[in-house]
Coordinates of C-alpha atoms and ligand atoms in Angstrom, one line a residue:
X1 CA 11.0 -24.2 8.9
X2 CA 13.6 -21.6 10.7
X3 CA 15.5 -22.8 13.7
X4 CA 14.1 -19.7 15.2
X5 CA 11.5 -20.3 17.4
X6 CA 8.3 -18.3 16.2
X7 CA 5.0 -19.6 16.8
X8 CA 3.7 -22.4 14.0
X9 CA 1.0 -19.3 12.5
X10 CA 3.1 -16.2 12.9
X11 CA 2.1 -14.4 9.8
X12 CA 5.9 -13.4 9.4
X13 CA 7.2 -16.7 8.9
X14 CA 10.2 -17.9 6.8
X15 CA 7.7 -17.7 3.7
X16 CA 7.0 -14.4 4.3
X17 CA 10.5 -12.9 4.6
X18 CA 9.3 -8.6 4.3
X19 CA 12.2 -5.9 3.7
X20 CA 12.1 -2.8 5.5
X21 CA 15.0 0.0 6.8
X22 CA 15.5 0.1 10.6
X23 CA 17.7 1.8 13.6
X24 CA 19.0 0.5 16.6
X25 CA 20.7 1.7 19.7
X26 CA 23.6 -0.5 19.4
X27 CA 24.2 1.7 15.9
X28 CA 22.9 5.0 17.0
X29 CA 21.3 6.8 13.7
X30 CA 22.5 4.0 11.2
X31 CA 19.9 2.8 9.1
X32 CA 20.3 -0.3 7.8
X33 CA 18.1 -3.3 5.7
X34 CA 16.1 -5.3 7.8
X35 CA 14.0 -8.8 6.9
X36 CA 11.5 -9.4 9.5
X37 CA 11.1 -13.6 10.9
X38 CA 8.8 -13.6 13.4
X39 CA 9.3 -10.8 16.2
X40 CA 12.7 -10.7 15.3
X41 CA 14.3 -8.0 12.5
X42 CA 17.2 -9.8 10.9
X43 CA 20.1 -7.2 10.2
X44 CA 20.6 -8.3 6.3
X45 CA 24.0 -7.0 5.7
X46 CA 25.6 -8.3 8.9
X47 CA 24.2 -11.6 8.5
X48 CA 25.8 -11.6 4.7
X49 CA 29.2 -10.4 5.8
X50 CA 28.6 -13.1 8.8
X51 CA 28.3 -16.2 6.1
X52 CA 30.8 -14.7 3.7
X53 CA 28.1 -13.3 1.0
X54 CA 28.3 -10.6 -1.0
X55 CA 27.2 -7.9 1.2
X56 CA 27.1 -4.7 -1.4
X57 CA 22.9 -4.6 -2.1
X58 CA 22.0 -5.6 1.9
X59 CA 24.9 -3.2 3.4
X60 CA 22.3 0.1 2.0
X61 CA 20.8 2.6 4.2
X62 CA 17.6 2.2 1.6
X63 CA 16.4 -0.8 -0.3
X64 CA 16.5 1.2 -3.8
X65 CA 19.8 -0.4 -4.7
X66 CA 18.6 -4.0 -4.2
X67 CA 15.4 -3.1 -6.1
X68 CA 16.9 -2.1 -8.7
X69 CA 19.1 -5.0 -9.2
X70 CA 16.3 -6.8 -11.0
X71 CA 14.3 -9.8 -10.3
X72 CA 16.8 -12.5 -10.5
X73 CA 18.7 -10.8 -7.9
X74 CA 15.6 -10.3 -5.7
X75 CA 15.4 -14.1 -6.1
X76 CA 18.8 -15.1 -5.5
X77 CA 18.7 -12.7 -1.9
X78 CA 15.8 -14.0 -1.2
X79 CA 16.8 -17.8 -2.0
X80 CA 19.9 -16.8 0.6
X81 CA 17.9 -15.4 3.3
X82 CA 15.9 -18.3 3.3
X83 CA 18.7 -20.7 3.7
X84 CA 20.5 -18.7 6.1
X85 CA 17.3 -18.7 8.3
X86 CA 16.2 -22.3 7.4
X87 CA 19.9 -24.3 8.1
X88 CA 20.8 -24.8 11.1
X89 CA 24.9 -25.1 10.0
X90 CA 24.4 -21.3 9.3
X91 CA 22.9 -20.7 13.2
X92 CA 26.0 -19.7 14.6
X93 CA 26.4 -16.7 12.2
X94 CA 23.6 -15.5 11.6
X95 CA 21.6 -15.7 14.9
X96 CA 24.0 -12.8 16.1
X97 CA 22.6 -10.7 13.5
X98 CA 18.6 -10.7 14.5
X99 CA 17.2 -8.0 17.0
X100 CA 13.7 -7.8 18.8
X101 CA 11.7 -5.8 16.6
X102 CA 10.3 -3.7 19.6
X103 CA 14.0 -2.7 19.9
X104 CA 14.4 -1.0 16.1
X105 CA 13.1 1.9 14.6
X106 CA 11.8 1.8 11.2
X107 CA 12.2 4.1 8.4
X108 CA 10.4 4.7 5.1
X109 CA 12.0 1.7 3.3
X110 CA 13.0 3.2 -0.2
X111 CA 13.5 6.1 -1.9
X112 CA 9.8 7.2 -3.4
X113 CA 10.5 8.2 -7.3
X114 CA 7.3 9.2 -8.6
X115 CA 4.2 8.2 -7.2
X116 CA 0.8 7.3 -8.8
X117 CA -2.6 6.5 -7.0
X118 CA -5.4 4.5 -9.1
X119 CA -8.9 4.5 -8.4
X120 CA -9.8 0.6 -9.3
X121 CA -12.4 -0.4 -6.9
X122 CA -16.0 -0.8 -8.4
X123 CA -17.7 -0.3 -5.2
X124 CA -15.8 2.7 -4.1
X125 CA -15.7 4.6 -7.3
X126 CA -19.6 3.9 -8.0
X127 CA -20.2 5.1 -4.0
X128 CA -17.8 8.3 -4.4
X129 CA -19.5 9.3 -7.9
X130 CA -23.1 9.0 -5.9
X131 CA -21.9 11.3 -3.4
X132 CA -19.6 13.4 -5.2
X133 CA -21.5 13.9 -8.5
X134 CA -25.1 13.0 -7.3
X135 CA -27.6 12.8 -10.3
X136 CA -25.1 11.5 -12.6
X137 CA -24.2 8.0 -13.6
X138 CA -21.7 6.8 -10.5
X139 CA -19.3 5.4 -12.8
X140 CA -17.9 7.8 -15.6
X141 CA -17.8 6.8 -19.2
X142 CA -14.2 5.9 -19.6
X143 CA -14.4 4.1 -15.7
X144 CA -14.4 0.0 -17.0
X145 CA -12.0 0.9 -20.3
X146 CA -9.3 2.4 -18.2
X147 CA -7.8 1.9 -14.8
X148 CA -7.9 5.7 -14.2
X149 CA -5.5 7.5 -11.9
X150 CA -3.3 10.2 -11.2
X151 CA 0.4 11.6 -10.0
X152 CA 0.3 12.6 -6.8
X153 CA 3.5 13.8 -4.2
X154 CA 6.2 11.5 -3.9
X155 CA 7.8 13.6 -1.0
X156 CA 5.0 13.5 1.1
X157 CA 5.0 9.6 1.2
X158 CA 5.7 9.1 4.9
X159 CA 6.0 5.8 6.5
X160 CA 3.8 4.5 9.4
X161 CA 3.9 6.2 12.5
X162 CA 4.2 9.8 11.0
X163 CA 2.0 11.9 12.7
X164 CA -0.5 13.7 10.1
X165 CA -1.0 17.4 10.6
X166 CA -4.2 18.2 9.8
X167 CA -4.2 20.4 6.6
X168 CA -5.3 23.6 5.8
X169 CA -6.8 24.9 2.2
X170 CA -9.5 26.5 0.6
X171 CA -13.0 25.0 1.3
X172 CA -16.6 25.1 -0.3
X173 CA -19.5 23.8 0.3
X174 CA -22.5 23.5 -2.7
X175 CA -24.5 25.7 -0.3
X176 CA -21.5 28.3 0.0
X177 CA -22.0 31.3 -1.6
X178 CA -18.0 31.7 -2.0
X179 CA -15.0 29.8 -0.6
X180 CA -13.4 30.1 2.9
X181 CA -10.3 29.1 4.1
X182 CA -9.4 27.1 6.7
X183 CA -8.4 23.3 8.6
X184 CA -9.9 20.6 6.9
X185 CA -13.3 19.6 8.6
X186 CA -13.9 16.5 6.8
X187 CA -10.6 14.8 7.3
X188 CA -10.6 10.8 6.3
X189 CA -8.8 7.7 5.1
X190 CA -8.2 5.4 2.0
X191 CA -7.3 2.0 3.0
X192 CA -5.2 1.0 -0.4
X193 CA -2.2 -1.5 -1.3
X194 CA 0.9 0.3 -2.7
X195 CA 3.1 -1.7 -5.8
X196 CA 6.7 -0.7 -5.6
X197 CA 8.6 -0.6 -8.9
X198 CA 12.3 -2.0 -8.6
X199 CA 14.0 -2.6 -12.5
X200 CA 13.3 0.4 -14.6
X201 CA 12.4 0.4 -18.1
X202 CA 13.1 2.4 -20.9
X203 CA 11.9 5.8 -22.3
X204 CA 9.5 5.4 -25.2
X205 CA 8.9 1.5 -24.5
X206 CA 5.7 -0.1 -22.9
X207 CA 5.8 -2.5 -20.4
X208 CA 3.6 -5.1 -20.7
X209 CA 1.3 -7.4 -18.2
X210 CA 3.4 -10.0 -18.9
X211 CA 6.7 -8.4 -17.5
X212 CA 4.9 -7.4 -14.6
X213 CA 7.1 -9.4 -11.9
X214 CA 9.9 -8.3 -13.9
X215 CA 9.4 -4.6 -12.7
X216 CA 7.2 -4.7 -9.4
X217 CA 9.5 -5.9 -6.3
X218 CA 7.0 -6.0 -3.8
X219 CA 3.9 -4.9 -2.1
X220 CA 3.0 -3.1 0.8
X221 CA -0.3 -1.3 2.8
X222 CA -0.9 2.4 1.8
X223 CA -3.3 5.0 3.6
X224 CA -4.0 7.6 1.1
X225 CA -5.6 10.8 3.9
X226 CA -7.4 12.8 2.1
X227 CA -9.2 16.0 3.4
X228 CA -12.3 15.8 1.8
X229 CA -13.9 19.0 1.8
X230 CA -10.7 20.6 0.3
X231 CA -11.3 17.8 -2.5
X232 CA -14.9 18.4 -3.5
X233 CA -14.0 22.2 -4.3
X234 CA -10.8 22.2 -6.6
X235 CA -11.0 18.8 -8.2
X236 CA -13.0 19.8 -11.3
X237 CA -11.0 19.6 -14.1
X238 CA -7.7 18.3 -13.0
X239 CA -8.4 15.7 -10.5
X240 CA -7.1 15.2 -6.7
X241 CA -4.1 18.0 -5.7
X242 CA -3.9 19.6 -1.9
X243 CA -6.8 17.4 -0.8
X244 CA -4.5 15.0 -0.6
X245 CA -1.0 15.5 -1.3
X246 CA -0.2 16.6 2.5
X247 CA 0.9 12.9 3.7
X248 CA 0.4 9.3 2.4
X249 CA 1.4 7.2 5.0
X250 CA 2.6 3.7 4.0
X251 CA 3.7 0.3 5.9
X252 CA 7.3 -0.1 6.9
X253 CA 7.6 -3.7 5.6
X254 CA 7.4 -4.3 1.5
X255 CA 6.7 -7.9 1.0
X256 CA 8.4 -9.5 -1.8
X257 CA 6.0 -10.3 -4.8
X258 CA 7.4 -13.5 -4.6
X259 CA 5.8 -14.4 -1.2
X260 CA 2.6 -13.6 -2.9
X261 CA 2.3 -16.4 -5.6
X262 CA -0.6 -18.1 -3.0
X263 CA -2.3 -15.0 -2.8
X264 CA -3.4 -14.7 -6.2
X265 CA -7.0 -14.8 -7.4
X266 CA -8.4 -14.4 -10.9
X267 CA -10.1 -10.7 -10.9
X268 CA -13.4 -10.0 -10.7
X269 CA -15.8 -10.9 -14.3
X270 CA -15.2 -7.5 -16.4
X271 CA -18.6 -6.6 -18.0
X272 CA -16.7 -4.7 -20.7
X273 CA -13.8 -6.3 -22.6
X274 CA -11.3 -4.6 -22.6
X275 CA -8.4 -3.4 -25.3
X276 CA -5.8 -5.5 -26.2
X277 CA -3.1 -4.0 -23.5
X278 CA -5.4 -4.8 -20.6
X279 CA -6.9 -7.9 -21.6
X280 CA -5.8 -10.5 -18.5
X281 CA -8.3 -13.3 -19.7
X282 CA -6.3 -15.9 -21.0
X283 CA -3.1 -14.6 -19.0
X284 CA -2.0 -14.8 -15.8
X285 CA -4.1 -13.7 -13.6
X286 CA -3.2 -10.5 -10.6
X287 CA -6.1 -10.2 -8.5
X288 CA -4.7 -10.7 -4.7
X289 CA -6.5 -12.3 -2.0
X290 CA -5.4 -10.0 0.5
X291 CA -8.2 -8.8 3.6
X292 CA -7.9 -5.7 5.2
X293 CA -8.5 -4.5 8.8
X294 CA -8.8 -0.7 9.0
X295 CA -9.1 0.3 13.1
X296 CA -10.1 3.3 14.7
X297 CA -9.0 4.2 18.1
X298 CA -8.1 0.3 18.9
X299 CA -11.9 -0.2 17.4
X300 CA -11.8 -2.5 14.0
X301 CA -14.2 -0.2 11.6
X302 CA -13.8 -1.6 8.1
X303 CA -12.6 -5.6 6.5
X304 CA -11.8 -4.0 3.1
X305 CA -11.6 -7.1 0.4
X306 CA -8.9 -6.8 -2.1
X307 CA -9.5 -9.9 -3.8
X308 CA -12.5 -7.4 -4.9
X309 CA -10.7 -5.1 -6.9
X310 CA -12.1 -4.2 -10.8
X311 CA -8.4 -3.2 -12.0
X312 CA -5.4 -5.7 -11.2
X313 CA -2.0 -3.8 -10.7
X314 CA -0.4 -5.7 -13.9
X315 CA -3.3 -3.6 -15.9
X316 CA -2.6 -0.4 -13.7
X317 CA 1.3 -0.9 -14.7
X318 CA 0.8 -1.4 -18.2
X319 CA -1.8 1.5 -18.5
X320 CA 0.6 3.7 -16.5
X321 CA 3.5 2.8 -19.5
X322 CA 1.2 2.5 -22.7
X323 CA 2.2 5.7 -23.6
X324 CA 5.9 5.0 -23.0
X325 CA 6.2 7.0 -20.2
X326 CA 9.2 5.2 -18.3
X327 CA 9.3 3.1 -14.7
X328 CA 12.0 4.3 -12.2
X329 CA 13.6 2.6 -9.0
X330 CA 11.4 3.7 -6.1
X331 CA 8.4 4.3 -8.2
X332 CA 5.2 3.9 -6.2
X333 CA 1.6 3.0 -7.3
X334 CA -1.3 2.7 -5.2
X335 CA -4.1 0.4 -5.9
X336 CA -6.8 2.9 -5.1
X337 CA -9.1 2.8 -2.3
X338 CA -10.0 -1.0 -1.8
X339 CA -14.2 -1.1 -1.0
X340 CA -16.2 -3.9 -0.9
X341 CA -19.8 -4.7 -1.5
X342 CA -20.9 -4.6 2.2
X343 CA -21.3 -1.3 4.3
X344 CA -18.9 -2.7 6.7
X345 CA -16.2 -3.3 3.9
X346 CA -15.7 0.2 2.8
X347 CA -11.7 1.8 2.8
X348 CA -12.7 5.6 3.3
X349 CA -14.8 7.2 6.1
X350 CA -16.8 8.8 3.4
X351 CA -18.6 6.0 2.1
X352 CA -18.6 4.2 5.8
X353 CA -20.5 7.0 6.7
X354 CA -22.2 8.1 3.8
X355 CA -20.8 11.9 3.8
X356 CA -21.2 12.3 6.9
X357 CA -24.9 11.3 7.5
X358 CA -24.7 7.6 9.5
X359 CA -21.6 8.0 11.9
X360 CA -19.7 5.5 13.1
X361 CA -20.1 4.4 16.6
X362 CA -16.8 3.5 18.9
X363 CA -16.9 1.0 22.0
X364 CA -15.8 4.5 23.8
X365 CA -19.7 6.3 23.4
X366 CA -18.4 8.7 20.9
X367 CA -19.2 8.6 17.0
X368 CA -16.8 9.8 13.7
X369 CA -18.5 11.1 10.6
X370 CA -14.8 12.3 9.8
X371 CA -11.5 12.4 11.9
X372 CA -10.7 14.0 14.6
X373 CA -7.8 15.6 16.4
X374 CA -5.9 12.6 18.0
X375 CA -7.3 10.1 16.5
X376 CA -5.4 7.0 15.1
X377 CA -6.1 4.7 12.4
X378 CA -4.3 1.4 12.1
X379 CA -4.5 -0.6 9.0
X380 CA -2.8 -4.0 8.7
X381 CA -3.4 -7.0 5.8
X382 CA -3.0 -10.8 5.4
X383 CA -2.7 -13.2 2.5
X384 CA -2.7 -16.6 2.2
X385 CA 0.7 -18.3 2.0
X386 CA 1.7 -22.0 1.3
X387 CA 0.7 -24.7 3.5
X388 CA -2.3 -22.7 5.5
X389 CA 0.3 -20.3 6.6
X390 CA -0.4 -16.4 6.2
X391 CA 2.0 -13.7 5.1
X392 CA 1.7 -10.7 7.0
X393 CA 1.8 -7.2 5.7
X394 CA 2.4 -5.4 9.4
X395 CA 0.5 -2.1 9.7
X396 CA 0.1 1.4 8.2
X397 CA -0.7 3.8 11.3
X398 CA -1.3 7.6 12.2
X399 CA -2.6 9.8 14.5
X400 CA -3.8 12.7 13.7
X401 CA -2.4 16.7 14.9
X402 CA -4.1 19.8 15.0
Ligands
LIG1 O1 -14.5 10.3 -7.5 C1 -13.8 11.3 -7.3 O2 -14.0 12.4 -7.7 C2 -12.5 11.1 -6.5 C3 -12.2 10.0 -5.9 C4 -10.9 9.9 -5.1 O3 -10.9 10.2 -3.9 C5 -9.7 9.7 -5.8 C6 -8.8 8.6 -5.2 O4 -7.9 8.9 -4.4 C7 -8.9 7.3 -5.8 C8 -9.0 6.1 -4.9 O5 -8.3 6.0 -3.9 O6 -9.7 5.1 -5.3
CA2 CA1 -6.7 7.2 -3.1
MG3 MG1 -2.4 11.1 -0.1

């Protein structure tokens, strides 16, 4: 309990406890670490200079330096923050220190090192192989031996809000005789959780599942937009490049892993064991009980399950290493596109609407195959947390420019 009145199921309660990177008037242009309780955003560093903590990690204008402190210091800030909002002795100090979240802006939280996108969703890689490759098997050969995935553009990570320009490239379709170019026609959405890497590790050295919450500091929502039409043409043989390295948006709050430990859910049965290095059976299991709500235009169009997903993001980090490729601070991996079974489950426009050929009615009269100009897309997550209570993962939105 927090002697701050928030309502009994606010889904940003003092289990919850997300870290984000906010402004505020009285501070014009200062950015500053934030924890959010309830509607309230508390300003970290002033509360720790208010109780006479150390300050250094919270007094940053990203939280790179905090998350690269390691995981016993994640838990010994977090341990404080929770006392600090939990006892009422520490009231007087600290209650200075919160703002109304409607007053703050946020920023993109950290520093994005390099970031990877996987592609770990059954559903969504068997329904993209059907439309993308039709008259071959769905799922390629390597699909349930590897969590496959590849680097995309860390400095067009954007965080929520950030208006998406609708991109330009080359485009072909199979019936095109040659390539023309031109704005993106066929303009959509990955709903996807991103895993952001805090400690490093070293050169040359694998990290294993098992020092997964060593590494990962938290977890946050992640739309992957990705311009379809420019896809389908230059993919073949490298994978995904301008189709969809013009903006990933992601959520402004990153939810310590720590908040998750209710949340998890043994993965999905594999039908193929897998090598030694990804074998979870046995271990501790990573599959997250998170749900999805993906909205278009104020209109919910998709409940994405990631409790679903094939690949856990303990496997994704240790394929991502096996080779010794290192893990820095900032370092950002994306789940993939999170699809369930059901048509009304799917994470990408594209499979929703089958390429294009069953639209998507809104409550407004109009339809959507794919996006268009000025349309907004909100996505926002839950998980359970202890005693019935939910953790929040706020939302990952954008509207879309000409
Ligand atoms: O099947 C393909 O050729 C490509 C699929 C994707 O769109 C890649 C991707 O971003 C992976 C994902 O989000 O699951
Ligand atoms: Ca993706
Ligand atoms: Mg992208």
């Amino acid at each position: 309990m927090t002697w701050l009145a928030i309502p009994q199921d606010s889904p940003y309660g003092i289990h919850n406890l997300p870290y984000g990177v906010f402004s505020a008037n009285d501070q014009p242009g200062r950015r500053r670490i934030g924890v959010r309780i309830g509607d309230h955003v508390l300003d970290a560093g002033a509360a720790a200079r208010a109780v006479g903590a150390p300050s250094v990690l919270l007094d940053a204008d990203t939280l790179n330096p905090l998350m690269a402190a390691g995981r016993r210091t994640w838990r010994e800030v977090r341990g404080a923050l929770t006392e600090w909002l939990a006892d009422e002795a520490h009231r007087p100090a600290v209650a200075p220190c919160l703002l109304p979240l409607a007053e703050v802006e946020l920023h993109l939280p950290f520093e994005v090192a390099d970031y990877v996108d996987f592609y770990a969703s059954e559903h969504h890689a068997s329904n993209l192989g059907r439309i993308f490759r039709p008259g071959s098997e769905p799922l390629t050969p390597n699909w349930k031996h590897l969590p496959i995935g590849y680097h995309g553009r860390a400095g067009t990570v954007v965080v929520s809000g950030t208006p998406v320009v609708r991109p330009s490239g080359q485009r072909k379709a199979p019936a095109d005789a040659a390539p023309g170019f031109g704005k993106s026609r066929r303009l959509d959405i990955e709903a996807e959780v991103g895993f952001v890497v805090g400690a490093p590790s070293e050169l040359g050295t694998a990290v294993p599942m098992s020092a997964f919450r060593e590494h990962v500091f938290g977890v946050c929502l992640l739309n992957d937009w990705s311009a379809r039409d420019i896809q389908a043409w230059e993919y073949v043989p490298l994978g995904p490049f301008l189709g969809k390295s013009f903006a990933t948006s992601v959520s402004p709050w990153i939810v310590p892993l720590d908040a998750l430990e209710h949340a998890r859910v043994a993965p999905p049965a594999r039908d193929v064991e897998p090598l030694g290095y990804l074998d979870d059976r046995g271990g501790e299991p990573w599959g997250l009980d998170l749900a999805i709500e993906v909205s278009l235009n104020g209109h919910r169009i998709s409940r994405p399950p990631f409790a679903t997903m094939y690949w856990t993001a303990a496997q994704q980090l240790a394929h991502m290493t096996v080779n010794g490729a290192s893990l820095r601070t900032g370092d950002l991996f994306a789940s993939g596109t999170v699809s369930g079974p059901e048509v009304d489950t799917r994470g990408a426009l594209i499979e929703l609407t089958w390429n294009g050929e069953n639209p998507v009615k809104l409550p407004d009269g109009t339809t959507r195959t794919f996006l268009e100009d000025g349309d907004e897309v909100v996505m926002t997550a839950t998980a359970p947390g202890p005693d019935g209570s939910r953790i929040g993962f706020g939302e990952v939105t954008g509207r879309i420019l000409p």
